[in-house]
Coordinates of C-alpha atoms in Angstrom, one line a residue:
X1 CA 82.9 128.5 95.1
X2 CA 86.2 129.3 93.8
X3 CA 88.8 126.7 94.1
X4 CA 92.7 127.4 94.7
X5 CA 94.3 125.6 92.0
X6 CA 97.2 123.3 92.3
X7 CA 100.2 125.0 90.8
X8 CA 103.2 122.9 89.4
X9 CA 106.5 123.0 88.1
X10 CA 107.9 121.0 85.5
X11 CA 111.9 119.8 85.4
X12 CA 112.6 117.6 81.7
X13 CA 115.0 118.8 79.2
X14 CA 112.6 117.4 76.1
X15 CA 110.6 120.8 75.1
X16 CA 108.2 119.1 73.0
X17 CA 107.1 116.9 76.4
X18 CA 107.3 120.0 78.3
X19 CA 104.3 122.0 75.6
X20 CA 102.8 118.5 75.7
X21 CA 102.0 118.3 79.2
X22 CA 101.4 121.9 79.7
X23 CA 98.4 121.4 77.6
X24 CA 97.1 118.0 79.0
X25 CA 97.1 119.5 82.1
X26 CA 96.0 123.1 81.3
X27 CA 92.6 120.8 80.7
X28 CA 91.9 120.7 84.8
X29 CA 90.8 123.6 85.6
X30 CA 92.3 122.7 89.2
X31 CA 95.6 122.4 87.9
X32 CA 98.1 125.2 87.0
X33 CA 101.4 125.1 85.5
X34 CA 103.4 127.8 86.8
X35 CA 107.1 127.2 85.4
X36 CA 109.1 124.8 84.1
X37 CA 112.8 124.2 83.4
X38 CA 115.0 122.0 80.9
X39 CA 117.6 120.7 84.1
X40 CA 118.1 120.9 87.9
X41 CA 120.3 124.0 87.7
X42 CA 117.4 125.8 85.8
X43 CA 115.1 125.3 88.2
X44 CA 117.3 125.9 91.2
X45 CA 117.3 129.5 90.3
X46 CA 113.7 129.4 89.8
X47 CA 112.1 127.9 92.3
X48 CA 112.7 129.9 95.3
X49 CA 110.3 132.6 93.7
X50 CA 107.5 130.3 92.6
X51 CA 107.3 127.8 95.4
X52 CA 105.0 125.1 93.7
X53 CA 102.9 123.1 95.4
X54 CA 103.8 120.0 93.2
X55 CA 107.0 119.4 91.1
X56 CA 106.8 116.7 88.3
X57 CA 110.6 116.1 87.9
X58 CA 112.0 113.3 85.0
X59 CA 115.3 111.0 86.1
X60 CA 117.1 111.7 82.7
X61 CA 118.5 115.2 83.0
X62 CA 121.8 116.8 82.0
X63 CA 124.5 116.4 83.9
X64 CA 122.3 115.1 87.3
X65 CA 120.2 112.2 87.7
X66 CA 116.4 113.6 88.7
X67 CA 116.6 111.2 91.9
X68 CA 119.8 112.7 93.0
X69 CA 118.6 116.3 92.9
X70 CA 115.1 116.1 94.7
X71 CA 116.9 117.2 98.0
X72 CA 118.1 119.7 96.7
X73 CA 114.9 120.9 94.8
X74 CA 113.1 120.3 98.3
X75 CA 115.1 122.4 99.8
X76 CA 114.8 125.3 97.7
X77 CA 111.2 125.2 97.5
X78 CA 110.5 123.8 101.0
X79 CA 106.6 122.6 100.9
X80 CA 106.4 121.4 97.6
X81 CA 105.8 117.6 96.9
X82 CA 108.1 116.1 94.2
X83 CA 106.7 113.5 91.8
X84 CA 109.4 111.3 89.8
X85 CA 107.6 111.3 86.1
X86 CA 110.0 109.1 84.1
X87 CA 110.7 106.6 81.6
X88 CA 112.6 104.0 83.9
X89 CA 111.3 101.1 85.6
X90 CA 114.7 100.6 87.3
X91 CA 113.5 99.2 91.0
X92 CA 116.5 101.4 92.4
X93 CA 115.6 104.6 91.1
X94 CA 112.0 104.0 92.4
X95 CA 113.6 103.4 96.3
X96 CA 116.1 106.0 95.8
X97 CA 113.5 108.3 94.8
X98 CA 111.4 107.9 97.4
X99 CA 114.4 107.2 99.9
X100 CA 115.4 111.0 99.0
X101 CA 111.8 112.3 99.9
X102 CA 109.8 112.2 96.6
X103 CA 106.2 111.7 97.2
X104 CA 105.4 109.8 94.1
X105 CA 106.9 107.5 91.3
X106 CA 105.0 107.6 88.1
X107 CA 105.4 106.3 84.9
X108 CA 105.6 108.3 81.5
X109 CA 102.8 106.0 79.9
X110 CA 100.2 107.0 83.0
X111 CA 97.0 108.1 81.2
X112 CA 95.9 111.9 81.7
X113 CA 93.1 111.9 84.1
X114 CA 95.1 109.3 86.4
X115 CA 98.3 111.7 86.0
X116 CA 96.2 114.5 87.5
X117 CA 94.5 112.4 90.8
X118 CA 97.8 111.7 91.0
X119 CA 99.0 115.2 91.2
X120 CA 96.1 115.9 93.6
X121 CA 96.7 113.2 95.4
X122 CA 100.7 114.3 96.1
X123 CA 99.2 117.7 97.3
X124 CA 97.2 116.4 100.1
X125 CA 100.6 115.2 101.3
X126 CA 99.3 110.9 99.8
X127 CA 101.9 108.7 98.1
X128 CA 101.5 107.8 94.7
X129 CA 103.2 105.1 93.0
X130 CA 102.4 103.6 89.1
X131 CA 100.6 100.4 89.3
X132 CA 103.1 98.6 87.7
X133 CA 106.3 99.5 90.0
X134 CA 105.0 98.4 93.3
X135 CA 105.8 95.3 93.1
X136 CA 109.4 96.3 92.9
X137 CA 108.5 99.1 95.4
X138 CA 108.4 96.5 98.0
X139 CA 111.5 94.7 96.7
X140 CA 113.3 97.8 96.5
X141 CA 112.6 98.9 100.3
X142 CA 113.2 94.9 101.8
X143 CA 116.3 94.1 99.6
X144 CA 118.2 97.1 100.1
X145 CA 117.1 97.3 104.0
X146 CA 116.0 100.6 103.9
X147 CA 112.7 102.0 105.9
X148 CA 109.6 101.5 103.8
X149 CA 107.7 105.0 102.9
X150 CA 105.3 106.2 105.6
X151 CA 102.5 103.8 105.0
X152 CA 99.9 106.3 106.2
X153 CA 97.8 105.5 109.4
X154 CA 97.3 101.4 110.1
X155 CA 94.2 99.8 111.5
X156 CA 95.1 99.1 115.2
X157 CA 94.4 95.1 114.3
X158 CA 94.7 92.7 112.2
X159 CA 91.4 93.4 109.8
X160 CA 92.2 90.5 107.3
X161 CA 89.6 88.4 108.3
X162 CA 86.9 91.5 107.5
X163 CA 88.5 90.6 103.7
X164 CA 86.3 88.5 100.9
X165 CA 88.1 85.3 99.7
X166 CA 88.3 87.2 96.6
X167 CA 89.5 90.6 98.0
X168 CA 92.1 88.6 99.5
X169 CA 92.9 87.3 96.3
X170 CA 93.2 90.9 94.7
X171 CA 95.3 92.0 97.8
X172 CA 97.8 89.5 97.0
X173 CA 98.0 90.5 93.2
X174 CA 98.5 94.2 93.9
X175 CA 101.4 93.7 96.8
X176 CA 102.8 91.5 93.7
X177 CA 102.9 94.9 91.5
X178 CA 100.0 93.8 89.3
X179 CA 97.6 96.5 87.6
X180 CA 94.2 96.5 87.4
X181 CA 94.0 94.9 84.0
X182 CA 96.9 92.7 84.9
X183 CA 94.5 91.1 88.2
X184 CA 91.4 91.0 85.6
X185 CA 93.1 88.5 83.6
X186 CA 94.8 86.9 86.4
X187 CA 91.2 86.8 88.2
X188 CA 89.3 85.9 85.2
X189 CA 87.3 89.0 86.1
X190 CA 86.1 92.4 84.8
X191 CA 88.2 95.5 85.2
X192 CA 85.8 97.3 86.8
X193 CA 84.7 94.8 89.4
X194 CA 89.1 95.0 90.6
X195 CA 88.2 98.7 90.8
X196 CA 85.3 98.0 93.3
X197 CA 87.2 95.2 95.2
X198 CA 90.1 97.6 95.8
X199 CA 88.0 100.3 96.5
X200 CA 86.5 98.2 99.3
X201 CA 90.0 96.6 100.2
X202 CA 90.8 100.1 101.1
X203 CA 87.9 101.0 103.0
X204 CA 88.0 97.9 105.4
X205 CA 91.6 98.2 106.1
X206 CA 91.5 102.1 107.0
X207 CA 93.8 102.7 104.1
X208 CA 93.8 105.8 101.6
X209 CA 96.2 104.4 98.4
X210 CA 97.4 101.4 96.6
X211 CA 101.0 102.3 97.9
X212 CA 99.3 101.4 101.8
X213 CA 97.8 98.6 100.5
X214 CA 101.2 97.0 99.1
X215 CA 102.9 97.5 102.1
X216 CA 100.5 96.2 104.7
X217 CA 100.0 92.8 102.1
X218 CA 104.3 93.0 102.1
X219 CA 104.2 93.2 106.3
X220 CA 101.4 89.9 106.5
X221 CA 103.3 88.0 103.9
X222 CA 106.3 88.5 105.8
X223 CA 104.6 88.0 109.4
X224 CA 102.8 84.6 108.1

């Protein structure tokens, strides 16, 4: 069966990252780069014609902030999913972003296949947020008093109690921002057994992302 790939548009005014992602991601066959531009202006003009489902957009641009232009970009490609990929760990650019309607907030130093679930993930209309900002995703959304993001559909009750002592443990690290690795040491436990304690985290709260998960620890912590 042939599958309809995911075509994307790229908005950073470094070339040389510009070739190199085009060839990372020309590696997923279910992933298709379809234009790209050096600033907002650029790709004003063209992306009315090409209508991307996905738009990776960096924060560092001439003469306009990446955050500040996503309406704008939105607008002129109405359907298309913006993903912040930038440098800055700022916790106001990550709720301004997202504040402004971007459906992701990655980091630059994600690794390749993550970058790409993450792409897919921000087509199927999911939040994506790098590991290591959500702690200050939370922060950003409670100190400036500003809605949270769409959390997604919530289990009609409280399902805490469902949780493990340790998957309770692991909730609490990743509403704190921590990565996987970051909760393995913390933990004293392997990697991969966070993985599978997230995995199930997820499935017995009803929840689809990380970004979810964050929120709905956020929402007890402030409830207890």
């Amino acid at each position: 069966m042939t599958v309809t790939p995911i075509t994307l548009f790229l908005i950073d005014d470094h070339t040389l990252l510009r070739r190199g992602l085009v060839a990372l991601l020309s590696q997923y066959g279910d992933l298709r780069v379809v234009g790209e531009a050096g600033d907002a202006a650029e790709a004003l003009r063209l992306l009315p014609q090409l209508r991307p489902d996905v738009i990776l957009l960096d924060n560092h641009l001439p003469g306009v902030r990446g955050v500040d232009a996503i309406a704008g970009l939105r607008e002129a490609s109405q359907g298309s999913r913006v993903i912040m990929l930038t440098v800055s760990e700022d916790g106001e650019d990550l709720g301004a972003a997202l504040r402004h309607g971007a459906q992701g907030y990655l980091l630059k130093t994600i690794d390749g296949d993550l970058l790409a679930q993450a792409i897919r993930r921000a087509a199927r209309g999911e939040p994506v947020v790098s590991p290591e900002m959500m702690g200050k995703l939370v922060a950003a959304f409670q100190s400036q008093g500003a809605p949270e993001p769409d959390p997604g559909p919530m289990p009609p009750d409280d399902p805490a109690p469902q949780l493990s002592p340790r998957e309770q443990e692991v909730l609490r690290e990743i509403a704190r921002g921590a990565s996987n690795k970051e909760i393995a040491r913390q933990l004293s436990i392997a990697e991969t057994t966070v993985k599978i304690h997230v995995q199930h985290i997820l499935r017995k709260l009803g929840l689809t992302s990380r970004v979810q998960a964050a929120v709905y620890a956020s929402d007890r912590q402030r409830a207890e």
